[in-house]
C-alpha cells in the first residue's frame, strides 16, 4: 500500500439499522431503570455476566457469525450500531466485550472445527468470557519481542513466561495467548503461535495489578511449566504474527477507540450549558467535528470488514487518532471549565469533577489498549511504504 492507495470510502448504513437502534435504546432504558448503572470516565460501567446474558438473549453477541455457531448472520454495520449504542449508554459490557469483538472472530477464522463448535455457541450465549494474552513484562506492546515460550512435549505443549495488563483474567474463562514456538527470523515476526488457555483449569497463576484508581481490572498471568493439550494451538504453528495482526484490526477500529471517555465530553457539554462563551463554543465545536470525522472513518473500516477486506492500516489510523482525541477531550475540559477534579472513594462516579479526576488517572491506559502509539505509527508507516 502507498499513501495514494489509502482510502476511507464513505459508509452507508443499511435502512434496517434505524429499527435496530430504536430497539436497543428501548432495551437500554429498561435495563438501566431496572438495575441502574453509572456511566463513568471509561467506555463501560463494569463487569456484569447478568447484563451480558441479557444482551445475548437479544441476539447482540456474535451478531455476524454463522447461525450454526450461535450467531445471527447480520452485518458488521449492524453490529457497529449495537456497539455504538452500548458505549453511548455506558452499559456494563466488560464481561462479553473481548470474546464478542475479537476472540470469537479469531476462532471463527483460524480455530479448529472442535474449537469453534465448543466455544462460539457459549460466547454467543453470554456464558463464556475471554482475556487477551499479548503484552509482556519489559516489552510492552511490542509483540515481536514476545518471550513467553511454548515447547512441544510428548502429549502437548509446555508454556513458560508471563503476560501483563491482562484485563479481567481473574473473572474470565479463557485467554488467547501469543507465544514463541520458533526462531524469530530476520523480520522478528516469525516463530510465533497462538494458544487457547483455560484460565480456570490449566494451572496458571493470576496476580492482580491494581490501577491508579485502586481498582482491580488488570492482571499478571504467569506460566510456570504449564502443560496444555496439543489441540490448544489456534491456527498454524508459526503463523501467530499474521493471525494476531488480523485480530487487532477488530480491536483497533471500533468506536471504543474514540469513545472511551465519551461521557466526559457529554458531561462537559452539560456543565457548560446552553450559553457557552466564545472560547468554550470554539472548543466544543472542534471536538464535535473531530468526533464526527472519527465516527465516519471507523464506520468505513466496519464497511471494509463487511466486504471481506483486511483494513489493518486504516484501523491503526483510527486507533491512533482516536486516542489523540480522547486525550484532547480531557485536556480541553480542564482548559475551558474551572472545575477542580476530585476523586471519590470507589471511583465510577457520574459527578463531573469526579469523572474528570478518574479520567486523568485512566488516560495513560487508553493508548496501551490495542497497541501503543509507537506501534500504531510503525504499522501505518510500514503499510504506507515509508519504512
Short mmCIF file of C-alpha atoms in Angstrom, two decimals:
data_model
loop_
_atom_site.label_atom_id
_atom_site.label_comp_id
_atom_site.label_asym_id
_atom_site.label_seq_id
_atom_site.Cartn_x
_atom_site.Cartn_y
_atom_site.Cartn_z
CA UNK A 1 0.00 0.00 0.00
CA UNK A 2 1.10 3.58 -0.63
CA UNK A 3 -0.35 6.85 0.62
CA UNK A 4 -2.13 7.14 -2.72
CA UNK A 5 -3.97 3.87 -2.07
CA UNK A 6 -5.07 4.77 1.44
CA UNK A 7 -8.81 5.21 1.48
CA UNK A 8 -11.81 5.53 3.76
CA UNK A 9 -14.79 5.00 1.42
CA UNK A 10 -17.95 6.78 2.63
CA UNK A 11 -20.05 4.24 4.53
CA UNK A 12 -23.77 3.84 4.11
CA UNK A 13 -25.71 2.35 6.98
CA UNK A 14 -28.43 -0.07 5.82
CA UNK A 15 -32.02 1.02 6.32
CA UNK A 16 -32.73 -1.70 8.88
CA UNK A 17 -30.34 -0.15 11.45
CA UNK A 18 -32.88 2.53 12.35
CA UNK A 19 -35.25 -0.08 13.76
CA UNK A 20 -32.35 -1.89 15.45
CA UNK A 21 -31.13 1.37 17.05
CA UNK A 22 -34.62 2.12 18.38
CA UNK A 23 -34.92 -1.41 19.83
CA UNK A 24 -31.53 -1.03 21.51
CA UNK A 25 -32.36 2.31 23.08
CA UNK A 26 -35.61 0.95 24.49
CA UNK A 27 -33.80 -2.10 25.89
CA UNK A 28 -31.04 0.00 27.46
CA UNK A 29 -33.53 2.41 29.03
CA UNK A 30 -35.46 -0.50 30.54
CA UNK A 31 -32.27 -2.26 31.75
CA UNK A 32 -30.84 0.91 33.28
CA UNK A 33 -34.10 1.57 35.11
CA UNK A 34 -34.24 -1.99 36.47
CA UNK A 35 -30.57 -2.22 37.52
CA UNK A 36 -29.10 1.31 37.40
CA UNK A 37 -25.50 1.81 36.33
CA UNK A 38 -23.40 4.96 36.29
CA UNK A 39 -21.68 5.94 33.03
CA UNK A 40 -18.15 6.86 34.03
CA UNK A 41 -14.84 8.00 32.57
CA UNK A 42 -14.28 4.68 30.77
CA UNK A 43 -16.28 3.10 27.95
CA UNK A 44 -18.21 0.66 30.15
CA UNK A 45 -19.69 0.66 33.62
CA UNK A 46 -18.26 -2.66 34.73
CA UNK A 47 -18.23 -6.48 34.53
CA UNK A 48 -21.74 -7.94 34.66
CA UNK A 49 -22.32 -11.51 33.42
CA UNK A 50 -26.04 -10.96 34.03
CA UNK A 51 -26.17 -7.99 31.68
CA UNK A 52 -24.12 -9.87 29.07
CA UNK A 53 -26.61 -12.76 29.13
CA UNK A 54 -29.44 -10.29 28.54
CA UNK A 55 -27.54 -8.90 25.55
CA UNK A 56 -27.04 -12.45 24.29
CA UNK A 57 -30.74 -13.25 24.67
CA UNK A 58 -31.45 -10.36 22.28
CA UNK A 59 -29.02 -11.84 19.72
CA UNK A 60 -26.49 -9.00 20.10
CA UNK A 61 -23.40 -11.12 20.77
CA UNK A 62 -21.81 -12.90 17.80
CA UNK A 63 -24.11 -10.96 15.52
CA UNK A 64 -22.03 -11.52 12.36
CA UNK A 65 -21.25 -15.20 12.97
CA UNK A 66 -22.94 -18.15 11.22
CA UNK A 67 -26.17 -19.30 12.83
CA UNK A 68 -24.89 -22.84 13.36
CA UNK A 69 -22.33 -21.36 15.78
CA UNK A 70 -24.98 -19.38 17.63
CA UNK A 71 -24.51 -16.22 15.60
CA UNK A 72 -27.05 -14.03 13.87
CA UNK A 73 -25.56 -13.74 10.35
CA UNK A 74 -26.06 -9.99 10.46
CA UNK A 75 -23.75 -7.33 9.02
CA UNK A 76 -20.71 -5.64 10.56
CA UNK A 77 -22.55 -2.34 10.20
CA UNK A 78 -25.48 -3.64 12.27
CA UNK A 79 -23.01 -4.82 14.88
CA UNK A 80 -21.41 -1.36 14.78
CA UNK A 81 -24.75 0.20 15.72
CA UNK A 82 -25.10 -2.16 18.70
CA UNK A 83 -21.55 -1.34 19.85
CA UNK A 84 -22.13 2.37 19.48
CA UNK A 85 -25.37 2.37 21.48
CA UNK A 86 -23.89 0.25 24.30
CA UNK A 87 -20.95 2.66 24.56
CA UNK A 88 -23.14 5.75 24.44
CA UNK A 89 -25.25 4.33 27.28
CA UNK A 90 -22.15 3.46 29.34
CA UNK A 91 -23.55 -0.04 29.84
CA UNK A 92 -21.70 -2.72 31.89
CA UNK A 93 -20.27 -4.59 28.90
CA UNK A 94 -16.84 -5.72 30.06
CA UNK A 95 -17.77 -9.41 30.61
CA UNK A 96 -18.53 -10.30 26.99
CA UNK A 97 -16.65 -7.47 25.23
CA UNK A 98 -13.35 -9.17 24.29
CA UNK A 99 -14.94 -12.51 23.35
CA UNK A 100 -17.52 -10.87 21.08
CA UNK A 101 -15.18 -8.32 19.50
CA UNK A 102 -12.06 -10.33 18.73
CA UNK A 103 -11.66 -13.77 20.38
CA UNK A 104 -14.73 -15.21 18.67
CA UNK A 105 -13.89 -13.76 15.24
CA UNK A 106 -10.32 -15.07 15.59
CA UNK A 107 -11.58 -18.60 16.38
CA UNK A 108 -14.06 -18.36 13.54
CA UNK A 109 -11.26 -17.53 11.11
CA UNK A 110 -8.35 -19.62 12.39
CA UNK A 111 -9.70 -22.04 15.04
CA UNK A 112 -10.19 -25.76 14.55
CA UNK A 113 -13.65 -27.17 13.96
CA UNK A 114 -13.75 -28.54 17.52
CA UNK A 115 -12.68 -25.16 18.98
CA UNK A 116 -15.37 -23.35 17.01
CA UNK A 117 -18.08 -25.90 17.86
CA UNK A 118 -17.27 -25.88 21.58
CA UNK A 119 -16.70 -22.19 22.24
CA UNK A 120 -18.57 -19.99 19.75
CA UNK A 121 -22.10 -21.02 20.85
CA UNK A 122 -21.12 -20.42 24.50
CA UNK A 123 -19.74 -16.96 23.67
CA UNK A 124 -22.87 -16.07 21.70
CA UNK A 125 -25.00 -17.21 24.67
CA UNK A 126 -23.12 -14.83 27.02
CA UNK A 127 -21.74 -17.78 29.00
CA UNK A 128 -18.03 -17.69 28.13
CA UNK A 129 -15.68 -14.71 28.54
CA UNK A 130 -12.14 -14.14 27.23
CA UNK A 131 -8.96 -12.22 28.02
CA UNK A 132 -6.12 -11.17 25.70
CA UNK A 133 -2.61 -12.51 26.33
CA UNK A 134 -0.25 -10.32 24.32
CA UNK A 135 1.71 -7.73 26.35
CA UNK A 136 4.63 -8.94 28.46
CA UNK A 137 6.84 -7.52 31.24
CA UNK A 138 9.63 -5.30 29.85
CA UNK A 139 8.30 -5.49 26.28
CA UNK A 140 5.01 -3.58 26.49
CA UNK A 141 3.01 -3.81 23.28
CA UNK A 142 6.00 -4.71 21.07
CA UNK A 143 4.55 -8.09 20.13
CA UNK A 144 7.59 -9.06 18.07
CA UNK A 145 9.63 -9.20 21.28
CA UNK A 146 7.39 -11.82 22.93
CA UNK A 147 9.45 -14.10 25.20
CA UNK A 148 6.78 -16.43 26.60
CA UNK A 149 7.73 -19.75 25.07
CA UNK A 150 5.68 -22.85 24.19
CA UNK A 151 7.61 -26.10 23.66
CA UNK A 152 6.29 -29.32 22.18
CA UNK A 153 6.13 -32.27 24.57
CA UNK A 154 5.10 -35.88 24.07
CA UNK A 155 1.46 -35.03 24.80
CA UNK A 156 1.05 -31.35 24.00
CA UNK A 157 2.71 -28.03 24.84
CA UNK A 158 4.62 -26.71 27.88
CA UNK A 159 4.41 -22.93 28.47
CA UNK A 160 6.78 -20.70 30.44
CA UNK A 161 6.67 -16.91 30.73
CA UNK A 162 4.24 -14.18 31.78
CA UNK A 163 1.66 -11.79 30.36
CA UNK A 164 0.70 -8.44 31.87
CA UNK A 165 -2.16 -5.93 31.65
CA UNK A 166 -4.50 -8.89 31.16
CA UNK A 167 -7.94 -7.39 31.75
CA UNK A 168 -10.27 -9.41 33.98
CA UNK A 169 -8.24 -12.64 33.78
CA UNK A 170 -9.37 -13.31 37.37
CA UNK A 171 -13.00 -13.33 36.17
CA UNK A 172 -12.88 -14.70 32.63
CA UNK A 173 -12.89 -18.31 31.43
CA UNK A 174 -10.25 -18.33 28.67
CA UNK A 175 -7.32 -16.35 27.30
CA UNK A 176 -5.82 -16.45 23.84
CA UNK A 177 -2.09 -16.00 24.29
CA UNK A 178 0.78 -15.34 21.90
CA UNK A 179 3.90 -17.47 22.44
CA UNK A 180 7.23 -18.03 20.79
CA UNK A 181 7.47 -21.51 19.29
CA UNK A 182 10.44 -21.00 16.97
CA UNK A 183 13.13 -18.61 15.79
CA UNK A 184 12.05 -15.05 15.04
CA UNK A 185 13.81 -14.83 11.68
CA UNK A 186 15.14 -11.68 10.07
CA UNK A 187 11.92 -9.68 10.36
CA UNK A 188 11.35 -10.58 14.07
CA UNK A 189 7.81 -11.73 13.25
CA UNK A 190 8.38 -15.43 12.64
CA UNK A 191 8.15 -18.30 15.12
CA UNK A 192 5.07 -17.03 16.94
CA UNK A 193 1.92 -19.08 17.63
CA UNK A 194 -1.39 -18.55 19.43
CA UNK A 195 -2.81 -20.85 22.11
CA UNK A 196 -6.11 -21.24 23.91
CA UNK A 197 -5.62 -21.11 27.70
CA UNK A 198 -8.25 -22.30 30.19
CA UNK A 199 -7.79 -19.74 32.97
CA UNK A 200 -9.62 -21.91 35.49
CA UNK A 201 -8.19 -25.34 34.71
CA UNK A 202 -4.69 -25.05 33.28
CA UNK A 203 -2.81 -24.17 36.46
CA UNK A 204 -1.76 -20.62 35.53
CA UNK A 205 -1.04 -18.12 38.32
CA UNK A 206 -3.06 -14.89 38.18
CA UNK A 207 -1.68 -11.94 40.15
CA UNK A 208 -3.68 -8.68 40.46
CA UNK A 209 -2.34 -5.37 39.12
CA UNK A 210 -4.22 -2.57 40.90
CA UNK A 211 -4.57 0.59 38.81
CA UNK A 212 -4.14 4.19 39.97
CA UNK A 213 -7.84 4.34 40.86
CA UNK A 214 -7.33 1.49 43.29
CA UNK A 215 -9.39 -0.88 41.13
CA UNK A 216 -8.51 -4.44 40.18
CA UNK A 217 -9.02 -4.84 36.45
CA UNK A 218 -5.56 -5.74 35.14
CA UNK A 219 -3.60 -8.88 35.98
CA UNK A 220 -0.29 -10.61 35.52
CA UNK A 221 -0.75 -14.19 34.22
CA UNK A 222 2.25 -16.45 34.90
CA UNK A 223 3.02 -19.71 33.09
CA UNK A 224 5.38 -21.92 35.12
CA UNK A 225 5.76 -25.20 33.22
CA UNK A 226 2.04 -25.11 32.38
CA UNK A 227 1.08 -28.19 30.33
CA UNK A 228 -1.77 -27.90 27.80
CA UNK A 229 -3.11 -30.41 25.26
CA UNK A 230 -1.94 -30.46 21.67
CA UNK A 231 -5.30 -29.25 20.35
CA UNK A 232 -5.00 -25.87 22.09
CA UNK A 233 -2.91 -24.49 19.23
CA UNK A 234 -5.00 -21.96 17.26
CA UNK A 235 -4.37 -21.93 13.53
CA UNK A 236 -0.97 -22.90 12.19
CA UNK A 237 2.23 -23.11 14.24
CA UNK A 238 4.46 -20.15 13.38
CA UNK A 239 1.60 -18.08 11.91
CA UNK A 240 0.88 -16.19 15.13
CA UNK A 241 2.01 -12.79 13.84
CA UNK A 242 -0.32 -12.89 10.84
CA UNK A 243 -3.19 -14.10 12.99
CA UNK A 244 -2.71 -11.60 15.82
CA UNK A 245 -2.38 -8.72 13.36
CA UNK A 246 -5.71 -9.56 11.78
CA UNK A 247 -7.25 -9.96 15.26
CA UNK A 248 -6.14 -6.48 16.27
CA UNK A 249 -7.94 -4.94 13.30
CA UNK A 250 -11.19 -5.76 15.10
CA UNK A 251 -9.92 -4.13 18.28
CA UNK A 252 -8.38 -1.01 16.82
CA UNK A 253 -11.10 0.26 14.55
CA UNK A 254 -14.17 0.08 16.78
CA UNK A 255 -15.89 3.09 18.35
CA UNK A 256 -14.45 2.22 21.78
CA UNK A 257 -11.15 3.56 20.44
CA UNK A 258 -12.50 7.12 20.47
CA UNK A 259 -15.49 6.83 22.82
CA UNK A 260 -13.62 5.69 25.94
CA UNK A 261 -14.35 8.98 27.66
CA UNK A 262 -17.44 9.98 25.66
CA UNK A 263 -19.26 10.63 28.93
CA UNK A 264 -16.64 13.21 29.88
CA UNK A 265 -17.43 15.04 26.65
CA UNK A 266 -21.17 14.65 27.25
CA UNK A 267 -20.82 15.93 30.83
CA UNK A 268 -18.65 18.82 29.63
CA UNK A 269 -21.41 19.94 27.25
CA UNK A 270 -23.97 19.70 30.06
CA UNK A 271 -21.74 21.58 32.53
CA UNK A 272 -21.11 24.46 30.08
CA UNK A 273 -24.81 24.67 29.34
CA UNK A 274 -26.74 26.46 26.57
CA UNK A 275 -24.75 29.73 26.67
CA UNK A 276 -21.03 28.94 26.19
CA UNK A 277 -18.56 31.78 25.89
CA UNK A 278 -16.59 32.17 22.66
CA UNK A 279 -13.69 30.02 23.84
CA UNK A 280 -15.97 27.24 25.06
CA UNK A 281 -18.04 27.31 21.87
CA UNK A 282 -14.90 27.03 19.73
CA UNK A 283 -13.61 24.12 21.84
CA UNK A 284 -16.90 22.19 21.76
CA UNK A 285 -17.24 22.77 18.01
CA UNK A 286 -13.72 21.49 17.36
CA UNK A 287 -14.25 18.36 19.50
CA UNK A 288 -17.61 17.65 17.86
CA UNK A 289 -16.13 17.91 14.36
CA UNK A 290 -13.32 15.52 15.24
CA UNK A 291 -15.69 13.07 16.90
CA UNK A 292 -17.90 13.02 13.81
CA UNK A 293 -14.91 12.53 11.50
CA UNK A 294 -13.60 9.64 13.59
CA UNK A 295 -17.03 8.03 13.52
CA UNK A 296 -17.11 8.22 9.73
CA UNK A 297 -13.63 6.70 9.48
CA UNK A 298 -14.49 3.93 11.95
CA UNK A 299 -17.71 3.14 10.06
CA UNK A 300 -15.72 2.97 6.86
CA UNK A 301 -13.44 0.32 8.40
CA UNK A 302 -16.53 -1.64 9.50
CA UNK A 303 -17.81 -1.50 5.92
CA UNK A 304 -14.47 -2.79 4.61
CA UNK A 305 -14.59 -5.68 7.11
CA UNK A 306 -18.11 -6.41 5.87
CA UNK A 307 -16.70 -6.57 2.33
CA UNK A 308 -14.13 -9.17 3.41
CA UNK A 309 -11.16 -6.80 3.30
CA UNK A 310 -8.34 -6.55 5.89
CA UNK A 311 -8.01 -2.80 6.62
CA UNK A 312 -5.11 -3.14 9.09
CA UNK A 313 -3.54 0.25 8.24
CA UNK A 314 -6.86 2.10 8.26
CA UNK A 315 -7.72 0.52 11.64
CA UNK A 316 -4.36 1.62 13.07
CA UNK A 317 -5.02 5.18 11.88
CA UNK A 318 -8.45 5.22 13.58
CA UNK A 319 -6.89 3.94 16.80
CA UNK A 320 -4.03 6.46 16.75
CA UNK A 321 -6.30 9.45 16.00
CA UNK A 322 -8.97 8.14 18.40
CA UNK A 323 -6.54 8.02 21.33
CA UNK A 324 -5.36 11.53 20.49
CA UNK A 325 -8.99 12.70 20.53
CA UNK A 326 -9.62 11.04 23.91
CA UNK A 327 -6.67 12.89 25.42
CA UNK A 328 -7.85 16.15 23.85
CA UNK A 329 -11.32 15.78 25.44
CA UNK A 330 -9.80 15.68 28.94
CA UNK A 331 -7.29 18.46 28.24
CA UNK A 332 -9.99 20.66 26.72
CA UNK A 333 -12.33 20.10 29.67
CA UNK A 334 -9.61 21.28 32.06
CA UNK A 335 -8.80 24.29 29.85
CA UNK A 336 -12.30 25.71 29.32
CA UNK A 337 -14.10 24.85 32.55
CA UNK A 338 -12.86 25.94 36.01
CA UNK A 339 -13.53 22.66 37.78
CA UNK A 340 -11.29 21.08 40.39
CA UNK A 341 -11.05 17.32 39.67
CA UNK A 342 -11.98 15.50 42.87
CA UNK A 343 -11.50 11.78 43.29
CA UNK A 344 -14.16 9.87 45.23
CA UNK A 345 -13.82 6.61 47.08
CA UNK A 346 -14.57 3.68 44.83
CA UNK A 347 -14.48 5.70 41.60
CA UNK A 348 -17.05 5.24 38.83
CA UNK A 349 -18.96 8.42 39.58
CA UNK A 350 -21.35 10.33 37.35
CA UNK A 351 -20.36 13.59 39.10
CA UNK A 352 -18.35 15.74 36.63
CA UNK A 353 -15.41 16.70 38.93
CA UNK A 354 -15.05 13.06 39.96
CA UNK A 355 -15.34 11.79 36.36
CA UNK A 356 -12.64 14.24 35.34
CA UNK A 357 -10.35 13.09 38.14
CA UNK A 358 -10.91 9.45 37.15
CA UNK A 359 -10.25 10.26 33.51
CA UNK A 360 -6.90 11.85 34.38
CA UNK A 361 -5.85 8.65 36.14
CA UNK A 362 -7.21 6.36 33.38
CA UNK A 363 -5.82 8.36 30.48
CA UNK A 364 -2.40 6.63 30.32
CA UNK A 365 -4.09 3.24 29.79
CA UNK A 366 -6.06 4.37 26.73
CA UNK A 367 -3.02 4.37 24.45
CA UNK A 368 -1.94 0.93 25.73
CA UNK A 369 -5.17 -0.79 24.67
CA UNK A 370 -4.69 -2.47 21.32
CA UNK A 371 -1.11 -1.27 20.94
CA UNK A 372 0.85 1.83 21.90
CA UNK A 373 1.14 4.99 19.83
CA UNK A 374 4.61 3.91 18.70
CA UNK A 375 3.28 0.54 17.48
CA UNK A 376 0.40 2.20 15.62
CA UNK A 377 2.71 4.64 13.87
CA UNK A 378 5.06 1.80 12.95
CA UNK A 379 2.19 -0.18 11.37
CA UNK A 380 1.00 2.90 9.48
CA UNK A 381 4.50 3.72 8.22
CA UNK A 382 5.11 0.15 7.07
CA UNK A 383 1.69 -0.04 5.46
CA UNK A 384 2.32 3.15 3.51
CA UNK A 385 5.77 2.00 2.43
CA UNK A 386 7.52 4.73 4.42
CA UNK A 387 9.94 2.38 6.26
#
